[in-house]
Coordinates of C-alpha atoms and ligand atoms in Angstrom, one line a residue:
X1 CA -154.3 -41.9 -52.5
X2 CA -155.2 -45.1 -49.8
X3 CA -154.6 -44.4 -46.4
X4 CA -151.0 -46.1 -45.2
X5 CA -151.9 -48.7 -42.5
X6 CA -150.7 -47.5 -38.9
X7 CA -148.3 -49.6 -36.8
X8 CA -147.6 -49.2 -33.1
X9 CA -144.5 -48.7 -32.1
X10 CA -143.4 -49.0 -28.5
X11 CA -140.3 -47.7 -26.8
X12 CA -138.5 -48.9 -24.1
X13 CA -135.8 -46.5 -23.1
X14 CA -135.2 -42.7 -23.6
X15 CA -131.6 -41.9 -22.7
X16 CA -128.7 -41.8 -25.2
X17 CA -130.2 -43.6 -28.1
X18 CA -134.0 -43.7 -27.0
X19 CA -134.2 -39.5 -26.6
X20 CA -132.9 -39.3 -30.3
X21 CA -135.2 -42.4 -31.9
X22 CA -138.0 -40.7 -30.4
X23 CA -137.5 -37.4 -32.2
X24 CA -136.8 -38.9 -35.6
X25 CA -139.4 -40.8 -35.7
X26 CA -141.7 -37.9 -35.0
X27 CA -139.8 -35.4 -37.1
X28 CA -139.2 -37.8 -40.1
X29 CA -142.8 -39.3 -39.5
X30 CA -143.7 -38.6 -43.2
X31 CA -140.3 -39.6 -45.0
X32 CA -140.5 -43.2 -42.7
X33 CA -144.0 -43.4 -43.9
X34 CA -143.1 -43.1 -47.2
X35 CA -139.8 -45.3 -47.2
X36 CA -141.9 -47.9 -45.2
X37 CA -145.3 -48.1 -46.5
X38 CA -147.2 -47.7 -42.8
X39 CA -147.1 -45.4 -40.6
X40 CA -145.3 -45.6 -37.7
X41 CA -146.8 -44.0 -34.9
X42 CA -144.8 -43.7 -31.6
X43 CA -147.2 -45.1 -29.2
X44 CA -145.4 -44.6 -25.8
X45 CA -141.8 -44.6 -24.3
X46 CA -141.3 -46.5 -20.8
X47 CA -139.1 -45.2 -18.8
X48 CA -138.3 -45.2 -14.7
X49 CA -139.4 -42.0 -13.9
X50 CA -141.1 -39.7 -16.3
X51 CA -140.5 -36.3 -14.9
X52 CA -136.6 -36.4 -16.0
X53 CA -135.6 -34.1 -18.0
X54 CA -134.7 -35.2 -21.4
X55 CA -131.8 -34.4 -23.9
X56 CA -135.2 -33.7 -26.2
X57 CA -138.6 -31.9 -25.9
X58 CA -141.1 -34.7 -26.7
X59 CA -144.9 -35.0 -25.8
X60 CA -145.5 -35.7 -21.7
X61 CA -148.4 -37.5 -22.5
X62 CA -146.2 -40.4 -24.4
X63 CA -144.4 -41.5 -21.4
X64 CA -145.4 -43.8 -18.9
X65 CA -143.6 -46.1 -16.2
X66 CA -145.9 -49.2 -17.2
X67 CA -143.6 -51.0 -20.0
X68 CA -145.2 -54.3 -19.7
X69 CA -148.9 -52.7 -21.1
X70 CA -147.1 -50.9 -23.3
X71 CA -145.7 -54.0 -25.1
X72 CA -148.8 -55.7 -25.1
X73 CA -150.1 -53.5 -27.9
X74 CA -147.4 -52.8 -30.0
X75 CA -146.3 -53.8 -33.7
X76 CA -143.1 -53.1 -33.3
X77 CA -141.0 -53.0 -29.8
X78 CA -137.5 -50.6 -29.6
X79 CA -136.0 -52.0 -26.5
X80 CA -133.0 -49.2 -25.3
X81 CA -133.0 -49.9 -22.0
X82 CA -129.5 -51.4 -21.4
X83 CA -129.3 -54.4 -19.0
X84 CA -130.5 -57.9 -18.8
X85 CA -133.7 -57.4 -16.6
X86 CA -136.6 -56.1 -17.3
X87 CA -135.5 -55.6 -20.9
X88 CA -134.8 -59.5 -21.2
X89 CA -138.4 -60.3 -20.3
X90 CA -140.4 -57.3 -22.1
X91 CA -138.5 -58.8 -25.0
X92 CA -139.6 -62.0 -24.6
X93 CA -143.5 -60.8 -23.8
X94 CA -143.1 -58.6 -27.1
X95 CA -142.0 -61.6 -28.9
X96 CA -144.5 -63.7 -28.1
X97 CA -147.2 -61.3 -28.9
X98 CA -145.7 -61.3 -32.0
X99 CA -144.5 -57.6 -32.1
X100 CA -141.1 -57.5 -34.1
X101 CA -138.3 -56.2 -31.8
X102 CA -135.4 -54.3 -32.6
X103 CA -132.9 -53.7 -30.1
X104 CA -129.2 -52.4 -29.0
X105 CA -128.5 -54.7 -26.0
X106 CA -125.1 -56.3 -26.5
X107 CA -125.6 -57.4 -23.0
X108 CA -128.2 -58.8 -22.7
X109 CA -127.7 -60.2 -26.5
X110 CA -124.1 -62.1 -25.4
X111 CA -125.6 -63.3 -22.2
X112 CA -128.9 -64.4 -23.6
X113 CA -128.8 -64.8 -27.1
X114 CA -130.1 -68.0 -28.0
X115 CA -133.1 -67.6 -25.8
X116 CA -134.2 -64.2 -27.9
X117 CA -133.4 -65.9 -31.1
X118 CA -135.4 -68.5 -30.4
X119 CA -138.4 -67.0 -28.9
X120 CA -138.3 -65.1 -32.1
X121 CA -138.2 -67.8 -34.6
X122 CA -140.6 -69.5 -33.1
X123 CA -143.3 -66.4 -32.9
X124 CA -142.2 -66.0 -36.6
X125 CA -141.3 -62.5 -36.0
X126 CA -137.7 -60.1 -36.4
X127 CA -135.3 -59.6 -33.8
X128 CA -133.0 -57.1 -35.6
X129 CA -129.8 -55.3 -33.4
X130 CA -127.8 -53.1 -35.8
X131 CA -126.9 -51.0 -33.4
X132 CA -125.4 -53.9 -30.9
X133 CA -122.4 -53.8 -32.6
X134 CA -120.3 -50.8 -33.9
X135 CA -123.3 -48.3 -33.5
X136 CA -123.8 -46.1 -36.5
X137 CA -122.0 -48.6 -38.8
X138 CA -123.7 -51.2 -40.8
X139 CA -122.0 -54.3 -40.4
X140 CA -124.3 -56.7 -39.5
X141 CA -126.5 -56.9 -42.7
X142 CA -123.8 -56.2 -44.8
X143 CA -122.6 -59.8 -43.0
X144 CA -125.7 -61.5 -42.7
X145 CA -127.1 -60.4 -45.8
X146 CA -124.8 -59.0 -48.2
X147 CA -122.3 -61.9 -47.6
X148 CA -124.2 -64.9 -47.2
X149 CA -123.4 -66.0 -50.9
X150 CA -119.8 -65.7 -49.6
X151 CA -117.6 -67.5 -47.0
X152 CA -116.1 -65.2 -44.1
X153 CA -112.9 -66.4 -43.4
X154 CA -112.1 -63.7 -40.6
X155 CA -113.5 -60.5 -38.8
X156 CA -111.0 -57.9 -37.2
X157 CA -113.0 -55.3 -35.1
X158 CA -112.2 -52.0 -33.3
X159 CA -116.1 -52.3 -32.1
X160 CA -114.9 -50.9 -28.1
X161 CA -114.5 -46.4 -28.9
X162 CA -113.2 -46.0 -25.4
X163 CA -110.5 -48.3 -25.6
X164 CA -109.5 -47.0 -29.3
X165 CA -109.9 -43.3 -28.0
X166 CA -107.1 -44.4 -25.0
X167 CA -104.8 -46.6 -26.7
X168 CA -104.6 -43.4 -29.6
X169 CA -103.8 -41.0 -27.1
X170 CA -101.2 -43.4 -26.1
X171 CA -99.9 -43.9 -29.0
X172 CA -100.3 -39.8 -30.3
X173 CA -98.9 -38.2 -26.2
X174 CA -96.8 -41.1 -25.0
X175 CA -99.6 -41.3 -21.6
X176 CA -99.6 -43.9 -19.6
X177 CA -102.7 -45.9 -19.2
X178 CA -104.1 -44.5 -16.4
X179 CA -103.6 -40.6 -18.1
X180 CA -105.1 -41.4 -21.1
X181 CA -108.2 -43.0 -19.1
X182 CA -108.5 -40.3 -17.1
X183 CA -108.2 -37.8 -20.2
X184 CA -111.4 -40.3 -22.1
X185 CA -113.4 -40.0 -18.4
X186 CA -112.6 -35.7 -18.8
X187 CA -114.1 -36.3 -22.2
X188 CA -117.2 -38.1 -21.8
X189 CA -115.7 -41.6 -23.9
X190 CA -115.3 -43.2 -20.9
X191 CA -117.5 -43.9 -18.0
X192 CA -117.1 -43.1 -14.1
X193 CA -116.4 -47.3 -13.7
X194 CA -114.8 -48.3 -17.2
X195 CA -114.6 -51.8 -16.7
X196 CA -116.2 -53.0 -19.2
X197 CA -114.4 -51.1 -21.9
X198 CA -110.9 -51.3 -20.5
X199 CA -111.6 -55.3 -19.7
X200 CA -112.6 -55.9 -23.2
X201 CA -115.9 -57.1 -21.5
X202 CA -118.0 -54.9 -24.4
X203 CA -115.8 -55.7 -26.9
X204 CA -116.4 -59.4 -26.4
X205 CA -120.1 -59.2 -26.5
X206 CA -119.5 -57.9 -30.0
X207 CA -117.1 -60.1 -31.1
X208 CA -119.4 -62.7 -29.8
X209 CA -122.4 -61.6 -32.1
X210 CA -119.9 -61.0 -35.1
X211 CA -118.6 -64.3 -35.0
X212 CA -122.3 -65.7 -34.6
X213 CA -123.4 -64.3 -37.4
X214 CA -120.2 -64.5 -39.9
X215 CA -120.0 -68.3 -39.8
X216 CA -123.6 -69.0 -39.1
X217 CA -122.9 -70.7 -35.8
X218 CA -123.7 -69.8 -32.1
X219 CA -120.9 -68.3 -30.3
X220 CA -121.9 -67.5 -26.1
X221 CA -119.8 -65.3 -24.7
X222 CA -117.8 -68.4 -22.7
X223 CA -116.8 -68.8 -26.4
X224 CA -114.8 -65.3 -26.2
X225 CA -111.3 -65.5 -24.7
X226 CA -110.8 -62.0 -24.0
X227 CA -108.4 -59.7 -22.2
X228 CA -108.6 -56.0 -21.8
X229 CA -106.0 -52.9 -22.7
X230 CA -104.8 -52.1 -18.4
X231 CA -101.6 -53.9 -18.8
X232 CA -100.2 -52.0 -22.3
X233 CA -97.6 -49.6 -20.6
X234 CA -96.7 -46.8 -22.6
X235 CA -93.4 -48.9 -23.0
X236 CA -95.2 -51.1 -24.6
X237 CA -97.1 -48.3 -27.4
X238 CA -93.3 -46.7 -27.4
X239 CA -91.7 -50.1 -28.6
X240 CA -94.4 -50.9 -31.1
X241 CA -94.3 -47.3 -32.7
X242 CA -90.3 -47.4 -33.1
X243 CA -91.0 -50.9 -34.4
X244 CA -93.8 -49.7 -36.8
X245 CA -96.6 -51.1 -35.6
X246 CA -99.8 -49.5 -33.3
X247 CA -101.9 -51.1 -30.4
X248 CA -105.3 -51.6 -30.9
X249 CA -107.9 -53.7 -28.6
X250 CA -109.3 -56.4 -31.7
X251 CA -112.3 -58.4 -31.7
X252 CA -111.4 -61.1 -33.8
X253 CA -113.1 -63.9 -35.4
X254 CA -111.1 -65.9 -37.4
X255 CA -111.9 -69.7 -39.4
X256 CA -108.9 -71.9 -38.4
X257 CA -107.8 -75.1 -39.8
X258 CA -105.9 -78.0 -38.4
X259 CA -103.4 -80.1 -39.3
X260 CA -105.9 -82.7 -39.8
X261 CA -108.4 -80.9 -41.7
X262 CA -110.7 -80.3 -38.8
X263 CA -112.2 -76.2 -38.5
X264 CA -112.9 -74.2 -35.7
X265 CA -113.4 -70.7 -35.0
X266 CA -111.3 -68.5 -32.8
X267 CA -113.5 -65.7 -31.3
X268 CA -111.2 -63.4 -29.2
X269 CA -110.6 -60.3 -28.1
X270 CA -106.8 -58.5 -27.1
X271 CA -104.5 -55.8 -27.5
X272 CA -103.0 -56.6 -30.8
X273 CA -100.4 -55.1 -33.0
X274 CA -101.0 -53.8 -36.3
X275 CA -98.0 -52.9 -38.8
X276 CA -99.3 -48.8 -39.3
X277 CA -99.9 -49.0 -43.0
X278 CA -102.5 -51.6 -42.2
X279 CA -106.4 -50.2 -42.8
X280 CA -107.4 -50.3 -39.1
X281 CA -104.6 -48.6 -38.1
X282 CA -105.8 -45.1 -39.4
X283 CA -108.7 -45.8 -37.1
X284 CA -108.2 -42.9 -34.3
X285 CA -110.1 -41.9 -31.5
X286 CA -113.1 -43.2 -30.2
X287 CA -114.3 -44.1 -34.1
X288 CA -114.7 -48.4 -35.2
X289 CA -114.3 -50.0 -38.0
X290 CA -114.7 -53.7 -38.8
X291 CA -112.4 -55.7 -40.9
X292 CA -113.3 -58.6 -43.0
X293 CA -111.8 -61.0 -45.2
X294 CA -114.0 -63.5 -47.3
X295 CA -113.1 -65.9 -50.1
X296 CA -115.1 -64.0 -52.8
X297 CA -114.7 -60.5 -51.9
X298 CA -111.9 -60.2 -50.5
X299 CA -110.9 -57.5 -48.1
X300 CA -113.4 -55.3 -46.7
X301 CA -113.9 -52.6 -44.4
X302 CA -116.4 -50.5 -42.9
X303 CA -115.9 -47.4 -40.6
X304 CA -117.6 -44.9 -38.6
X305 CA -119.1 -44.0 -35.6
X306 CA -119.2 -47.0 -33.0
X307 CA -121.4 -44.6 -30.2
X308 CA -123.5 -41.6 -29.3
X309 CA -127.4 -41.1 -29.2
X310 CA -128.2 -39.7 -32.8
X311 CA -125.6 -41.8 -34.9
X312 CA -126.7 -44.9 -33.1
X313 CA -130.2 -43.8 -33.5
X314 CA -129.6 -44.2 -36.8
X315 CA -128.8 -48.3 -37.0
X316 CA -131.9 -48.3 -34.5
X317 CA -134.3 -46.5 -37.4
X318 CA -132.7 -48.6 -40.1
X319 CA -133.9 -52.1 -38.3
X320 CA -137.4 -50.5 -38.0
X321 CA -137.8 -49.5 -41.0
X322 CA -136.7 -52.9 -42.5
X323 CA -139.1 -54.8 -39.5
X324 CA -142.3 -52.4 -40.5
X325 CA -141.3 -52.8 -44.5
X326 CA -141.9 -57.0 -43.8
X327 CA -145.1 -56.3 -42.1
X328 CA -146.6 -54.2 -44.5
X329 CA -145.3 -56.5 -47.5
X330 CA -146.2 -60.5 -45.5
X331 CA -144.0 -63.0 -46.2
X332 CA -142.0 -64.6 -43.5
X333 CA -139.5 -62.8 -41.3
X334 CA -136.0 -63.3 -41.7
X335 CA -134.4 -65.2 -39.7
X336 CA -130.3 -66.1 -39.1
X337 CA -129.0 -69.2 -40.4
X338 CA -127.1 -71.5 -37.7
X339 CA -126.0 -74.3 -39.8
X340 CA -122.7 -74.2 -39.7
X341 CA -122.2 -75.9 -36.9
X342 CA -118.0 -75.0 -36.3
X343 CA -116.5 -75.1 -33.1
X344 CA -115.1 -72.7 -31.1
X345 CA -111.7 -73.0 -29.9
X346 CA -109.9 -72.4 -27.2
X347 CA -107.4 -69.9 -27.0
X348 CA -104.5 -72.2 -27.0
X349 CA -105.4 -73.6 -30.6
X350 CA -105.1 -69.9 -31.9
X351 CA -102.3 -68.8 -34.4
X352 CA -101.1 -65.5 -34.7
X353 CA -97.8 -64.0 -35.0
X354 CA -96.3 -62.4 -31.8
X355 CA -94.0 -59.6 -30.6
X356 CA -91.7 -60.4 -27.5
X357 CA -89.3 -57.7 -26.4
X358 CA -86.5 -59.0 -23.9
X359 CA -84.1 -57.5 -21.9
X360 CA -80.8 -59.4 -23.1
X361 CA -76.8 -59.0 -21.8
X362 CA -75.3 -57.7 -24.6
X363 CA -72.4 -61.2 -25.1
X364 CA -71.3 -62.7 -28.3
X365 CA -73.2 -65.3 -29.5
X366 CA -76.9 -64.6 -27.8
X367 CA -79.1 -64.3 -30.4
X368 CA -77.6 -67.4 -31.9
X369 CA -78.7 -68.9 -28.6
X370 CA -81.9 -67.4 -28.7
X371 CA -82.7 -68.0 -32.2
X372 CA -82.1 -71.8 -31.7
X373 CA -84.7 -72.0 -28.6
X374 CA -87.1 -70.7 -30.8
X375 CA -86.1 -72.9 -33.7
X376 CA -86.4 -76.0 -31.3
X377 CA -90.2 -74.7 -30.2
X378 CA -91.4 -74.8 -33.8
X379 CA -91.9 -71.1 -33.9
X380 CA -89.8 -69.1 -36.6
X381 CA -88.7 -65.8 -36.2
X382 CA -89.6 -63.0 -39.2
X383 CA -87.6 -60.1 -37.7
X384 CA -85.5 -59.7 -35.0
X385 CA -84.1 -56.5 -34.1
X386 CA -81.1 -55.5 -31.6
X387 CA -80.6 -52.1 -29.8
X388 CA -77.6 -51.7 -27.6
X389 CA -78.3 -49.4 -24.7
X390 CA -75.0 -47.8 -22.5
X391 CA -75.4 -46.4 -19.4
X392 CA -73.1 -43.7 -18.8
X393 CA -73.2 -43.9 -14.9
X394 CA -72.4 -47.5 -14.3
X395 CA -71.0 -47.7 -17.5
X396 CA -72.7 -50.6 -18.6
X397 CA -74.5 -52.2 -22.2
X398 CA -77.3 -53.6 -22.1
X399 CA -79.0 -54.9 -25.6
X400 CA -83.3 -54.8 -26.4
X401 CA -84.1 -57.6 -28.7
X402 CA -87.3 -56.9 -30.4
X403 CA -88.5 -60.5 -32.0
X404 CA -91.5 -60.6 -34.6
X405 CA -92.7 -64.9 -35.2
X406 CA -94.5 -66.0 -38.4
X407 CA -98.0 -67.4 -37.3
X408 CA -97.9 -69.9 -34.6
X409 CA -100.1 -71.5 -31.8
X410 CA -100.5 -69.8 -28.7
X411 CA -99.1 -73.1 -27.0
X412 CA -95.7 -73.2 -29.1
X413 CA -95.6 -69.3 -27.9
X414 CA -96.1 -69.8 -24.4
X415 CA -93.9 -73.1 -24.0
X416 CA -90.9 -70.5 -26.0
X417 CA -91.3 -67.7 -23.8
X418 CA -91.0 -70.2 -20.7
X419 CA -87.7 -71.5 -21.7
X420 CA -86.7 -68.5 -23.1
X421 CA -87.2 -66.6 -19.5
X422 CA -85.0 -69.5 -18.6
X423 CA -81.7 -68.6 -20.5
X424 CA -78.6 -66.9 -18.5
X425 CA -78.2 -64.5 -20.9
X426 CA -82.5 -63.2 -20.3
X427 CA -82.7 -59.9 -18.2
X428 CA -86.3 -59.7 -18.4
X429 CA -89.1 -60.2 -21.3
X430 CA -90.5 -56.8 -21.5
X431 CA -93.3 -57.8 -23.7
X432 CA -95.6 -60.2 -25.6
X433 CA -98.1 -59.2 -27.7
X434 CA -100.2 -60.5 -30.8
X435 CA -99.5 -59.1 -34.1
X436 CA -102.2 -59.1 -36.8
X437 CA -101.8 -58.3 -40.6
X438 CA -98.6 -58.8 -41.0
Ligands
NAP1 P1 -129.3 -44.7 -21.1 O1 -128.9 -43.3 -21.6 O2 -128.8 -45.2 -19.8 O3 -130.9 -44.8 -21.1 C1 -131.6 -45.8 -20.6 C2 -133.1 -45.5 -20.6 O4 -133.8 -46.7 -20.2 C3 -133.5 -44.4 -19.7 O5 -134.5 -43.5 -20.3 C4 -134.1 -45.1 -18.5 O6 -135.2 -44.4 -17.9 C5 -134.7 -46.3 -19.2 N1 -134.7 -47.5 -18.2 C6 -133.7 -48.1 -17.7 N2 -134.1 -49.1 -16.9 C7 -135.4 -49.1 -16.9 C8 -136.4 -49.8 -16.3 N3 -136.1 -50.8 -15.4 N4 -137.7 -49.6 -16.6 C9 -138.0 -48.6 -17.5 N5 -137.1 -47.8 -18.1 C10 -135.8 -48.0 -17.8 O7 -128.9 -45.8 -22.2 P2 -128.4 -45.6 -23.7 O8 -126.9 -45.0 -23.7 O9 -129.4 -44.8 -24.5 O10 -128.3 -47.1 -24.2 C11 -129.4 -47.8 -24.5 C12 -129.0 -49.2 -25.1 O11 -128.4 -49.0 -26.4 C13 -128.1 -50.0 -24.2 O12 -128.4 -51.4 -24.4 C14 -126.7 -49.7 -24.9 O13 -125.8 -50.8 -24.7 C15 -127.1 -49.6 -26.3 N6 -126.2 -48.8 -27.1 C16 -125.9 -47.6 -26.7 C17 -125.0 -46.8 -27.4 C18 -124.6 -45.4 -27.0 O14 -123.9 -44.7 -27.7 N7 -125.2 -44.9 -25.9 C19 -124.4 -47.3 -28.6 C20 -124.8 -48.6 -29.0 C21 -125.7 -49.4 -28.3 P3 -135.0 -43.0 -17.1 O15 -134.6 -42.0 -18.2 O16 -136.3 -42.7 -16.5 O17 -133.9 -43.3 -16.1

């Protein structure tokens, strides 16, 4: 039998992810040999100090505090670090040494994208990061790969666990917000600060690579209009659930057309509602799943687990495998196409249908009124719904008018819900939200 050729693998990180890399790729060391044609043989793991005690027992003599020698000799880099510096420049060095990089670093990735891609291309080497979006699912290949004989037409995401884990206990207890987020912090699915979870701030990085690579164009994260899950009131869950829908925190990336013919894409992430029979619905807990619709294939959808050490380890493995597997064959690296060249809009040129809930006096001939402001906007309504509500004290009605529009622009909404506010008959607007898949 001829002896496999060794490659050098560096790693940069042992925490979560990093611990759980580390002992697959010595425990699996013959099965990745096998599947990859070298062997790969860990060659050291940087971390910040390398007396901590690790979630696994690994060889002492592996770890060192010196990352940037480290890099310098390695094939192949794993960069789970987390952050923008030093990871951002050990990637860089790695790249231009022509060591093929895989990392998880949605960060650093939304924030400095184009730079990495870039350095990559030019060095002729693979920047893969599977495990940036959705962990343990594979969605990126599938997208980049899979699909690039097709034409993505929109991607809905639950790629943020903490936020799905909140919003379903919501949904499942009736909590309030801040109950639920204290209940994922009890629970380990949300950190001591969660504000990049509960702002959508994660979510966006994600939905910021997704879009990037489902229309072949590159989306920054100023591309992203995005707003977090603090303001859904358990009101708000309560009202959706009697009206059959469930609030989930989307990333969505979504081909639009004008009137004129002109495209853009919408990149966005927000609390959305989804009517309950719809696939991302069943999504509970802290679990993602990614949505997509394409011209040729249709609907698809992938599912699984979006965190943790070993499941993301396993999107980590998969990427190093597939970098090693191109070194041992030659041939050039892959690379990700950016010739589409579409827009991104601004949230104001995005369509979606909408949920308003207002607080109306229950008087002949309101939803008439109502119905004609909404008419006059350009936005057409697709259900509305009236509850009358007596109070036995004051011995007064009051009615809850739950309104669900066909698509329509974010502008036409907002101007509606202005004048609407503005009617006599208008108690209050309880809510607005965005509806998807209806
Ligand atoms: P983590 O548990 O915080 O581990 C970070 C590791 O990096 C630690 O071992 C730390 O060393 C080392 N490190 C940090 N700064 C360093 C520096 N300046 N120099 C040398 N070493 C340094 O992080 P993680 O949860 O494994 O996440 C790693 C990456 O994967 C992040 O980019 C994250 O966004 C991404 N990711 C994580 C998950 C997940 O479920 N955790 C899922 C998807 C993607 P010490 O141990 O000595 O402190």
């Amino acid at each position: 039998m001829t002896e496999l050729r060794t490659l050098k693998v560096a790693l940069l990180g042992c925490g979560n992810v990093g611990a759980q890399v580390a002992r697959i790729l010595i425990e699996d060391a013959d099965a990745l040999a096998a599947r990859t044609g070298a062997r790969l043989q860990l060659s050291g793991i940087a971390v910040r100090n390398v007396n901590s005690k690790r979630d696994v027992e690994l060889p002492q003599e592996l770890f060192t505090t010196d990352a940037e020698t480290l890099v310098k000799d390695a094939d192949l880099v794993i960069e789970l670090m987390g952050g923008i510096e030093p990871a951002r420049t050990l990637i860089l060095s790695a790249l231009q040494n022509g060591a093929c990089v895989v990392t998880g670093n949605k960060a650093l990735l939304a924030q400095d994208g184009p730079t990495l891609y870039e350095a990559a291309d030019k060095a002729g080497v693979q920047l893969s990061y599977e495990a940036a979006v959705a962990g343990a699912i594979p969605i990126l290949r599938p997208i980049r790969d899979s699909l690039s004989g097709d034409r993505i037409t929109r991607v809905l995401g639950i790629v943020n666990g903490t936020t799905n884990f909140i919003l379903d206990q919501m949904d499942s207890t009736g909590a309030q917000f801040a109950d639920a987020l204290a209940e994922a912090q009890r629970l380990g699915y949300a950190e001591a600060d969660p504000t990049a979870d509960v702002e959508g701030h994660d979510a966006a990085a994600k939905a910021a690579i997704l879009a990037t690579l489902s229309f072949h164009t590159r989306f920054a994260l100023e591309n992203v209009h995005c707003e977090g899950i603090t303001s859904v009131s358990a009101a708000d869950i309560a009202a959706a659930k009697d009206a059959g829908f469930v609030i989930k925190l989307l990333a969505i990336a979504e081909k639009l057309t004008d009137a004129d013919g002109g495209e853009g894409v919408s990149v966005r992430v927000h609390p959305t509602l989804l009517p309950r029979e719809h696939p991302l619905a069943a999504v509970r807990g802290a679990f993602n799943a990614v949505f997509i619709e394409a011209e040729n294939a249709g609907e698809l959808m992938f599912y699984g687990q979006g965190a943790g050490g070993t499941p993301t380890a396993s999107a980590v493995l998969g990427d190093l495998v597939s970098a090693a597997r191109r070194l041992v064959l030659g041939g050039p690296q892959r690379t990700e196409t950016t010739t589409g060249h579409v827009p991104a809009l601004p949230i104001e040129a995005a369509t979606t249908s909408y949920y308003i809930g207002l607080d109306v006096a229950d008087q002949p001939g309101v939803l008439a009124r109502i119905a004609q402001l909404f008419a006059e906007h350009g936005v057409s309504i697709e259900i509305m719904r009236q509850t009358i509500h007596k109070d036995a004290e004051s011995n007064t009605e009051s009615a809850e008018l739950r309104i669900v529009t066909h698509r329509a622009s974010e502008a036409a909404l907002a101007a509606t819900v202005e004048a609407v506010k503005g009617l006599d008959v208008i108690n209050s607007v309880t809510s607005v939200l965005r509806v998807e898949g209806v």
